Amino acid sequence: MLVVKNAKLIVQGKPVLRHILIENGKIHNIVKSLPDKKIRIVDAQKNFVIPGMIDCHVHLRDMNLFHKEDFLTGTKAAAAGGVTTVLDMPNSDPQTITLHALAQKRIVAKKAIVNYGFHFGCTPESDHHELKKVKNIASTKVYMNASTGNMGIEDTTLIKIIFENSRMLSVHAESEKVPVALSLAKKTKKRVYLCHLSLQEEVEYVRTYKKKYPQQEVFAEVCPHHLFLTEKDVQHLKGLGMMKPSLKTKQDQDALWKGIYDGTIDTIGSDHAPHTLSEKNDIACCPFGVPGLETTLPLLLDAVNQGKISLTHVVQLTSRNPAKIFGIKNKGYLKPRYDADIVILDMQKKKRIENKKLYTKCKWSPFAGKTLQGWPILTLVKGKIIYQDGLLFETPAEEIHYDQL
Ligand code: DOR
Ligand code: ZN
């Protein structure tokens, strides 16, 4: 048995000190006094302890895009960033649009050191019958706007067929595509996860829609770059500030925060989309996307320290809601019988984001040079320490499973 002792947990809005007993990768119990049994101990030293982040939106590349990132380097970045589960997007090379391609990806993903799952994809050319046959995926991802990987679909009739043949949808829909996606959700009675909202008009549309159709399950994600950068930052970041959706105005950013505060926004996902520095510095054909796995939670913890958001709300957006939305079994809470995916935070620790110290293969961040207060100092995946004070322990992890929602 392993015990995380002196863990500060928030119970009913109040911090309490407890010991978390872990057995066979699961939380066995959470207690006030230490058991006498022979045990291994990790001392949380009265630091906050939270369920690891579940990042619903990452691009781990690998295979033919191995030079940008692979499942080992990407999940090392995750471990250092307090992320214990990742959901990988299908715009890889090969694209995850056939059962065969998914099987191939499952093989390369075996080197991941955090829990992982997959979104399945489709293109105008792909066989939508595969959607009915595919097993154990988080969702079908539909690109309604052009983006990296050429998976954009224009034809609304085809998108409707894709919706009908899927259990759950994740959608890249910008601006006027948001109403189109939500009207299809309603027509087909499907659950829809809207990726990376970035505009005020999108948040307002979703807010009104959720009020009008409370029975319709619609969820919205925002990304750290839209919460902490604006279009003004593109002046100095140049290619490193280019992603889809693009950085927006301060007014849009304020609308995203408002959406977080009033519950219109359900999750924060990194949209970790690594490209090499030389690719990004080629302004003539700069690919879109920024890495984010190891900076998303620290940026949010820094915002907690600044009084911008509560730690409980951060946990809800990064762990509890992702588990609920995608029906990820036994995750999102620190409770008995739940997986021991646990992160210890040092809310006092100040650290500067430095490119050369990052674990992502691309070795850069749009936030490089920023000093943040509040960092993960220890990450456990199913009861195994994979990250502690800057050191990584490469233990292979497993694919996650979903409840039938
Ligand atoms: O900026 C982006 N990069 N947006 C996307 O939708 C895809 C991603 C990528 O894979 O590089
Ligand atoms: Zn993405």
Short mmCIF file of C-alpha atoms and ligand atoms in Angstrom, two decimals:
data_model
loop_
_atom_site.label_atom_id
_atom_site.label_comp_id
_atom_site.label_asym_id
_atom_site.label_seq_id
_atom_site.Cartn_x
_atom_site.Cartn_y
_atom_site.Cartn_z
CA MET A 1 0.00 0.00 0.00
CA LEU A 2 1.11 3.56 -0.77
CA VAL A 3 -0.06 6.51 1.29
CA VAL A 4 -0.05 10.15 0.28
CA LYS A 5 0.05 11.65 3.77
CA ASN A 6 -0.73 15.19 4.88
CA ALA A 7 -2.73 15.95 1.77
CA LYS A 8 -4.70 19.19 1.80
CA LEU A 9 -8.06 18.43 0.17
CA ILE A 10 -11.03 20.69 -0.34
CA VAL A 11 -14.12 19.11 1.17
CA GLN A 12 -17.37 21.04 0.86
CA GLY A 13 -15.46 24.20 0.05
CA LYS A 14 -13.10 23.94 3.04
CA PRO A 15 -9.48 22.73 3.17
CA VAL A 16 -8.92 19.65 5.36
CA LEU A 17 -5.86 17.46 6.00
CA ARG A 18 -6.20 13.78 5.11
CA HIS A 19 -4.14 10.72 4.17
CA ILE A 20 -4.91 9.02 0.86
CA LEU A 21 -4.47 5.23 0.95
CA ILE A 22 -3.70 3.69 -2.44
CA GLU A 23 -3.85 0.03 -3.39
CA ASN A 24 -3.73 -1.67 -6.80
CA GLY A 25 -3.71 1.67 -8.60
CA LYS A 26 -6.90 2.85 -6.92
CA ILE A 27 -7.79 5.07 -4.00
CA HIS A 28 -8.58 2.56 -1.28
CA ASN A 29 -9.64 5.08 1.33
CA ILE A 30 -9.15 8.64 2.55
CA VAL A 31 -8.55 8.80 6.30
CA LYS A 32 -7.73 11.11 9.19
CA SER A 33 -5.16 8.92 10.98
CA LEU A 34 -2.38 6.86 9.45
CA PRO A 35 -2.80 3.05 9.52
CA ASP A 36 -0.10 1.00 11.34
CA LYS A 37 0.27 -1.46 8.46
CA LYS A 38 3.60 -1.53 6.65
CA ILE A 39 3.26 1.15 4.03
CA ARG A 40 5.19 3.30 1.59
CA ILE A 41 4.69 6.98 2.20
CA VAL A 42 4.74 10.07 0.05
CA ASP A 43 4.54 13.19 2.20
CA ALA A 44 2.40 15.89 0.60
CA GLN A 45 3.58 18.24 3.38
CA LYS A 46 0.18 19.88 3.71
CA ASN A 47 0.18 20.93 0.07
CA PHE A 48 -3.01 20.84 -1.98
CA VAL A 49 -3.63 17.48 -3.65
CA ILE A 50 -5.99 17.27 -6.63
CA PRO A 51 -7.18 14.68 -9.18
CA GLY A 52 -4.87 14.86 -12.21
CA MET A 53 -5.91 16.95 -15.18
CA ILE A 54 -7.78 15.14 -17.96
CA ASP A 55 -6.80 16.99 -21.12
CA CYS A 56 -9.57 16.30 -23.65
CA HIS A 57 -7.74 17.94 -26.53
CA VAL A 58 -4.17 17.06 -27.47
CA HIS A 59 -2.30 16.30 -30.69
CA LEU A 60 0.45 13.82 -29.84
CA ARG A 61 1.51 13.33 -33.50
CA ASP A 62 3.91 10.34 -33.65
CA MET A 63 4.16 8.03 -36.69
CA ASN A 64 4.87 10.19 -39.77
CA LEU A 65 4.92 13.34 -37.64
CA PHE A 66 7.33 11.83 -35.09
CA HIS A 67 9.72 14.77 -35.56
CA LYS A 68 7.15 17.10 -33.90
CA GLU A 69 6.13 14.90 -30.95
CA ASP A 70 5.52 11.28 -30.02
CA PHE A 71 3.47 9.52 -27.35
CA LEU A 72 6.46 9.33 -25.00
CA THR A 73 7.67 12.95 -25.23
CA GLY A 74 4.11 14.31 -25.28
CA THR A 75 3.07 12.34 -22.21
CA LYS A 76 6.30 13.27 -20.39
CA ALA A 77 5.20 16.87 -20.90
CA ALA A 78 1.78 15.87 -19.58
CA ALA A 79 3.28 14.26 -16.44
CA ALA A 80 5.35 17.37 -15.69
CA GLY A 81 2.27 19.53 -16.20
CA GLY A 82 0.02 17.59 -13.82
CA VAL A 83 -1.95 15.93 -16.65
CA THR A 84 -2.71 12.27 -15.95
CA THR A 85 -5.02 11.50 -18.90
CA VAL A 86 -4.92 12.73 -22.51
CA LEU A 87 -7.40 12.38 -25.36
CA ASP A 88 -5.53 12.42 -28.67
CA MET A 89 -6.94 14.04 -31.82
CA PRO A 90 -7.23 12.25 -35.18
CA ASN A 91 -5.52 14.77 -37.49
CA SER A 92 -2.30 12.77 -37.33
CA ASP A 93 -0.43 11.21 -40.23
CA PRO A 94 -1.90 8.73 -40.99
CA GLN A 95 -5.23 10.27 -40.00
CA THR A 96 -7.23 8.28 -37.42
CA ILE A 97 -10.15 7.75 -39.80
CA THR A 98 -10.17 3.97 -40.26
CA LEU A 99 -10.22 1.04 -37.85
CA HIS A 100 -6.82 0.10 -39.23
CA ALA A 101 -5.33 3.56 -38.54
CA LEU A 102 -6.71 3.48 -35.00
CA ALA A 103 -5.16 0.05 -34.45
CA GLN A 104 -1.82 1.43 -35.66
CA LYS A 105 -2.10 4.39 -33.30
CA ARG A 106 -2.91 2.07 -30.40
CA ILE A 107 0.43 0.37 -30.98
CA VAL A 108 2.55 3.54 -30.98
CA ALA A 109 0.60 4.88 -27.99
CA LYS A 110 1.87 2.04 -25.82
CA LYS A 111 4.88 4.18 -24.90
CA ALA A 112 2.65 6.79 -23.21
CA ILE A 113 3.32 7.31 -19.48
CA VAL A 114 -0.09 8.84 -18.68
CA ASN A 115 -3.53 7.32 -19.34
CA TYR A 116 -4.69 7.91 -22.88
CA GLY A 117 -7.70 7.72 -25.14
CA PHE A 118 -8.50 8.63 -28.74
CA HIS A 119 -10.90 10.77 -30.69
CA PHE A 120 -11.77 9.17 -34.04
CA GLY A 121 -11.94 11.28 -37.22
CA CYS A 122 -13.62 11.50 -40.57
CA THR A 123 -13.12 13.30 -43.87
CA PRO A 124 -15.32 13.73 -46.96
CA GLU A 125 -13.57 10.66 -48.41
CA SER A 126 -13.64 8.41 -45.34
CA ASP A 127 -16.12 5.57 -44.96
CA HIS A 128 -18.69 6.64 -42.36
CA HIS A 129 -19.69 3.00 -41.83
CA GLU A 130 -16.48 2.69 -39.79
CA LEU A 131 -18.07 5.05 -37.25
CA LYS A 132 -20.57 2.36 -36.28
CA LYS A 133 -17.88 -0.27 -35.88
CA VAL A 134 -15.21 1.62 -33.98
CA LYS A 135 -14.84 0.70 -30.29
CA ASN A 136 -13.68 2.53 -27.17
CA ILE A 137 -13.23 6.04 -28.52
CA ALA A 138 -13.91 9.35 -26.76
CA SER A 139 -15.81 10.89 -29.67
CA THR A 140 -15.90 11.49 -33.41
CA LYS A 141 -14.08 14.74 -34.18
CA VAL A 142 -15.52 16.85 -36.97
CA TYR A 143 -13.55 19.74 -38.44
CA MET A 144 -16.08 22.25 -39.76
CA ASN A 145 -13.30 24.74 -40.51
CA ALA A 146 -10.02 24.18 -42.32
CA SER A 147 -7.11 23.35 -39.99
CA THR A 148 -3.87 21.36 -39.74
CA GLY A 149 -4.28 17.93 -41.35
CA ASN A 150 -6.81 18.67 -44.12
CA MET A 151 -9.81 17.15 -42.39
CA GLY A 152 -12.28 19.99 -43.01
CA ILE A 153 -15.84 19.02 -44.02
CA GLU A 154 -18.09 21.62 -45.69
CA ASP A 155 -21.10 19.50 -46.62
CA THR A 156 -23.75 19.81 -43.88
CA THR A 157 -25.62 16.71 -45.16
CA LEU A 158 -22.48 14.65 -44.69
CA ILE A 159 -21.87 16.15 -41.23
CA LYS A 160 -25.43 15.15 -40.28
CA ILE A 161 -24.74 11.56 -41.34
CA ILE A 162 -21.56 11.58 -39.26
CA PHE A 163 -23.51 12.88 -36.25
CA GLU A 164 -26.15 10.17 -36.71
CA ASN A 165 -23.52 7.46 -36.77
CA SER A 166 -21.60 8.64 -33.70
CA ARG A 167 -22.12 8.23 -29.95
CA MET A 168 -20.53 11.59 -29.11
CA LEU A 169 -19.12 14.43 -31.23
CA SER A 170 -16.24 16.84 -30.74
CA VAL A 171 -16.45 19.73 -33.13
CA HIS A 172 -14.04 22.34 -34.43
CA ALA A 173 -16.60 25.04 -35.26
CA GLU A 174 -15.68 28.70 -35.40
CA SER A 175 -17.99 31.72 -35.47
CA GLU A 176 -21.09 31.07 -37.65
CA LYS A 177 -20.31 27.32 -37.65
CA VAL A 178 -21.23 27.08 -33.95
CA PRO A 179 -25.00 27.52 -34.62
CA VAL A 180 -24.75 25.00 -37.49
CA ALA A 181 -23.11 22.43 -35.19
CA LEU A 182 -25.68 22.98 -32.44
CA SER A 183 -28.64 22.75 -34.77
CA LEU A 184 -27.30 19.41 -36.04
CA ALA A 185 -26.85 18.28 -32.43
CA LYS A 186 -30.48 19.04 -31.77
CA LYS A 187 -31.77 17.41 -34.96
CA THR A 188 -29.81 14.22 -34.34
CA LYS A 189 -30.18 14.35 -30.50
CA LYS A 190 -26.45 13.86 -30.04
CA ARG A 191 -24.07 15.00 -27.33
CA VAL A 192 -21.66 17.61 -28.65
CA TYR A 193 -18.37 18.96 -27.28
CA LEU A 194 -17.44 22.29 -28.82
CA CYS A 195 -13.67 22.60 -28.95
CA HIS A 196 -11.77 25.81 -28.25
CA LEU A 197 -14.36 28.62 -28.15
CA SER A 198 -12.47 31.88 -28.69
CA LEU A 199 -15.03 34.56 -29.61
CA GLN A 200 -17.49 36.51 -27.48
CA GLU A 201 -20.28 35.75 -29.99
CA GLU A 202 -19.62 32.00 -29.65
CA VAL A 203 -19.81 32.08 -25.84
CA GLU A 204 -23.00 34.14 -25.98
CA TYR A 205 -24.58 31.77 -28.47
CA VAL A 206 -23.75 28.73 -26.33
CA ARG A 207 -25.02 30.45 -23.18
CA THR A 208 -28.38 31.21 -24.79
CA TYR A 209 -28.59 27.75 -26.37
CA LYS A 210 -27.93 25.97 -23.06
CA LYS A 211 -30.69 28.03 -21.39
CA LYS A 212 -33.14 27.41 -24.21
CA TYR A 213 -32.50 23.68 -24.55
CA PRO A 214 -31.50 22.43 -21.10
CA GLN A 215 -32.22 18.82 -22.10
CA GLN A 216 -29.69 19.00 -24.94
CA GLU A 217 -26.20 17.96 -23.82
CA VAL A 218 -23.82 20.56 -25.20
CA PHE A 219 -20.39 21.22 -23.71
CA ALA A 220 -17.85 23.93 -24.37
CA GLU A 221 -14.07 24.04 -24.07
CA VAL A 222 -11.64 26.94 -23.96
CA CYS A 223 -7.86 26.85 -24.33
CA PRO A 224 -5.15 28.48 -22.21
CA HIS A 225 -3.71 30.51 -25.10
CA HIS A 226 -7.08 32.23 -25.59
CA LEU A 227 -7.38 32.82 -21.83
CA PHE A 228 -3.89 34.22 -21.31
CA LEU A 229 -2.85 35.76 -24.68
CA THR A 230 -4.55 38.14 -27.10
CA GLU A 231 -4.04 39.13 -30.73
CA LYS A 232 -1.63 41.84 -29.53
CA ASP A 233 0.80 39.10 -28.51
CA VAL A 234 1.14 37.97 -32.14
CA GLN A 235 3.27 41.09 -32.73
CA HIS A 236 6.13 39.70 -30.64
CA LEU A 237 5.32 35.98 -30.87
CA LYS A 238 4.98 36.01 -34.67
CA GLY A 239 4.57 32.38 -35.84
CA LEU A 240 4.65 31.14 -32.24
CA GLY A 241 1.39 32.99 -31.64
CA MET A 242 -0.39 31.43 -34.59
CA MET A 243 -2.99 28.73 -34.05
CA LYS A 244 -6.56 27.85 -35.06
CA PRO A 245 -8.74 29.43 -33.79
CA SER A 246 -6.46 32.50 -33.80
CA LEU A 247 -5.79 34.77 -30.81
CA LYS A 248 -8.58 37.26 -30.32
CA THR A 249 -9.22 40.66 -28.66
CA LYS A 250 -9.18 41.49 -24.95
CA GLN A 251 -12.98 41.79 -25.16
CA ASP A 252 -13.27 38.22 -26.47
CA GLN A 253 -10.89 37.04 -23.76
CA ASP A 254 -13.02 38.72 -21.07
CA ALA A 255 -16.09 36.96 -22.54
CA LEU A 256 -14.33 33.57 -22.19
CA TRP A 257 -13.62 34.27 -18.52
CA LYS A 258 -17.22 35.37 -18.03
CA GLY A 259 -18.28 32.07 -19.63
CA ILE A 260 -16.07 30.22 -17.16
CA TYR A 261 -17.52 32.08 -14.19
CA ASP A 262 -21.17 31.48 -15.12
CA GLY A 263 -20.73 27.85 -16.17
CA THR A 264 -21.21 28.30 -19.93
CA ILE A 265 -17.69 26.89 -20.33
CA ASP A 266 -17.33 23.31 -19.10
CA THR A 267 -13.67 22.45 -19.63
CA ILE A 268 -10.20 23.81 -20.27
CA GLY A 269 -8.18 21.76 -22.76
CA SER A 270 -4.64 22.57 -23.86
CA ASP A 271 -5.03 21.93 -27.61
CA HIS A 272 -1.39 20.85 -27.34
CA ALA A 273 -0.36 21.12 -31.01
CA PRO A 274 3.43 20.96 -31.31
CA HIS A 275 5.36 21.97 -34.43
CA THR A 276 9.15 22.42 -34.60
CA LEU A 277 10.66 25.88 -34.14
CA SER A 278 11.99 25.90 -37.69
CA GLU A 279 8.51 25.06 -39.03
CA LYS A 280 6.99 27.84 -36.92
CA ASN A 281 9.66 30.38 -37.87
CA ASP A 282 8.97 29.87 -41.56
CA ILE A 283 6.48 32.72 -41.79
CA ALA A 284 5.62 31.95 -45.43
CA CYS A 285 4.08 28.57 -44.50
CA CYS A 286 3.85 28.59 -40.71
CA PRO A 287 1.74 25.67 -39.46
CA PHE A 288 -0.96 26.48 -36.90
CA GLY A 289 -0.75 25.28 -33.33
CA VAL A 290 1.06 25.73 -30.02
CA PRO A 291 2.18 23.24 -27.35
CA GLY A 292 0.40 23.46 -23.99
CA LEU A 293 0.48 20.22 -22.01
CA GLU A 294 3.02 21.33 -19.43
CA THR A 295 1.88 24.92 -19.00
CA THR A 296 -1.95 24.73 -18.88
CA LEU A 297 -2.38 23.71 -15.24
CA PRO A 298 0.47 26.00 -14.02
CA LEU A 299 -1.14 28.97 -15.82
CA LEU A 300 -4.42 28.18 -14.07
CA LEU A 301 -2.73 27.74 -10.69
CA ASP A 302 -1.07 31.12 -11.17
CA ALA A 303 -4.55 32.53 -11.89
CA VAL A 304 -5.74 30.92 -8.62
CA ASN A 305 -2.93 32.73 -6.79
CA GLN A 306 -4.00 35.98 -8.41
CA GLY A 307 -7.58 35.48 -7.21
CA LYS A 308 -8.93 35.09 -10.75
CA ILE A 309 -10.46 31.64 -10.17
CA SER A 310 -10.79 29.16 -7.30
CA LEU A 311 -8.82 25.93 -7.14
CA THR A 312 -12.10 24.00 -6.85
CA HIS A 313 -13.29 25.54 -10.11
CA VAL A 314 -9.98 24.68 -11.81
CA VAL A 315 -10.40 21.05 -10.74
CA GLN A 316 -13.96 21.05 -12.04
CA LEU A 317 -12.86 22.40 -15.45
CA THR A 318 -9.77 20.22 -15.83
CA SER A 319 -10.79 16.92 -14.26
CA ARG A 320 -14.31 16.46 -12.97
CA ASN A 321 -16.14 17.79 -16.04
CA PRO A 322 -13.89 16.07 -18.62
CA ALA A 323 -14.50 12.72 -16.88
CA LYS A 324 -18.24 13.34 -16.78
CA ILE A 325 -18.58 14.62 -20.36
CA PHE A 326 -16.68 11.77 -22.00
CA GLY A 327 -17.85 9.18 -19.49
CA ILE A 328 -14.33 8.26 -18.44
CA LYS A 329 -14.63 5.50 -15.89
CA ASN A 330 -13.32 5.99 -12.33
CA LYS A 331 -11.70 9.37 -12.87
CA GLY A 332 -12.23 13.04 -12.02
CA TYR A 333 -12.49 12.71 -8.23
CA LEU A 334 -10.36 11.81 -5.25
CA LYS A 335 -12.71 9.22 -3.75
CA PRO A 336 -12.51 5.56 -2.72
CA ARG A 337 -12.60 3.17 -5.72
CA TYR A 338 -11.49 5.92 -8.11
CA ASP A 339 -8.17 5.62 -9.98
CA ALA A 340 -5.18 7.00 -8.07
CA ASP A 341 -4.40 9.68 -10.69
CA ILE A 342 -3.20 12.29 -8.25
CA VAL A 343 -1.22 15.52 -8.39
CA ILE A 344 0.47 17.33 -5.49
CA LEU A 345 0.69 21.10 -5.99
CA ASP A 346 3.09 23.60 -4.50
CA MET A 347 1.02 26.77 -4.64
CA GLN A 348 3.99 28.85 -3.40
CA LYS A 349 6.53 27.62 -5.94
CA LYS A 350 7.59 30.22 -8.51
CA LYS A 351 9.19 29.01 -11.72
CA ARG A 352 10.02 30.60 -15.06
CA ILE A 353 8.92 28.77 -18.19
CA GLU A 354 12.12 28.00 -20.11
CA ASN A 355 12.12 26.46 -23.55
CA LYS A 356 15.15 24.25 -22.99
CA LYS A 357 13.64 22.71 -19.86
CA LEU A 358 10.39 21.65 -21.51
CA TYR A 359 9.74 17.95 -22.13
CA THR A 360 7.75 18.42 -25.33
CA LYS A 361 9.87 17.50 -28.35
CA CYS A 362 9.28 20.92 -29.93
CA LYS A 363 11.05 22.66 -27.01
CA TRP A 364 9.24 25.98 -27.12
CA SER A 365 6.20 27.62 -25.59
CA PRO A 366 4.31 30.82 -26.40
CA PHE A 367 4.58 31.46 -22.63
CA ALA A 368 8.40 31.16 -22.44
CA GLY A 369 9.91 33.77 -20.13
CA LYS A 370 6.78 34.04 -17.95
CA THR A 371 7.20 33.31 -14.25
CA LEU A 372 4.24 31.49 -12.75
CA GLN A 373 3.39 30.79 -9.12
CA GLY A 374 1.82 27.39 -8.43
CA TRP A 375 3.27 24.19 -9.91
CA PRO A 376 2.65 20.43 -9.82
CA ILE A 377 5.49 18.85 -7.83
CA LEU A 378 4.44 15.20 -7.94
CA THR A 379 2.26 13.23 -10.36
CA LEU A 380 0.87 9.75 -9.74
CA VAL A 381 -0.78 7.71 -12.48
CA LYS A 382 -2.77 4.76 -11.14
CA GLY A 383 -0.76 4.91 -7.92
CA LYS A 384 2.68 5.03 -9.58
CA ILE A 385 4.94 8.09 -9.27
CA ILE A 386 5.79 9.24 -12.77
CA TYR A 387 6.98 12.77 -11.97
CA GLN A 388 8.59 14.16 -8.86
CA ASP A 389 10.43 17.49 -8.45
CA GLY A 390 11.66 17.67 -12.03
CA LEU A 391 12.40 13.96 -12.41
CA LEU A 392 10.43 11.63 -14.69
CA PHE A 393 9.89 7.92 -14.23
CA GLU A 394 8.88 6.24 -17.46
CA THR A 395 6.22 3.71 -16.55
CA PRO A 396 3.97 2.66 -19.44
CA ALA A 397 0.32 3.57 -18.91
CA GLU A 398 -2.90 2.20 -20.41
CA GLU A 399 -5.78 3.15 -22.64
CA ILE A 400 -8.84 4.42 -20.78
CA HIS A 401 -12.41 3.08 -20.95
CA TYR A 402 -15.73 4.88 -21.20
CA ASP A 403 -19.16 4.43 -19.71
CA GLN A 404 -22.04 4.11 -22.15
CA LEU A 405 -23.69 7.50 -21.84
O1 DOR B 1 -3.82 25.41 -34.28
C1 DOR B 1 -4.22 24.27 -34.48
N1 DOR B 1 -3.35 23.26 -34.58
N2 DOR B 1 -5.54 24.04 -34.61
C2 DOR B 1 -6.01 22.84 -34.98
O2 DOR B 1 -7.19 22.71 -35.10
C3 DOR B 1 -5.07 21.73 -35.27
C4 DOR B 1 -3.80 21.91 -34.60
C5 DOR B 1 -2.69 21.02 -35.09
O3 DOR B 1 -2.90 19.82 -35.17
O4 DOR B 1 -1.58 21.53 -35.35
ZN ZN B 2 -6.81 20.86 -31.77
#
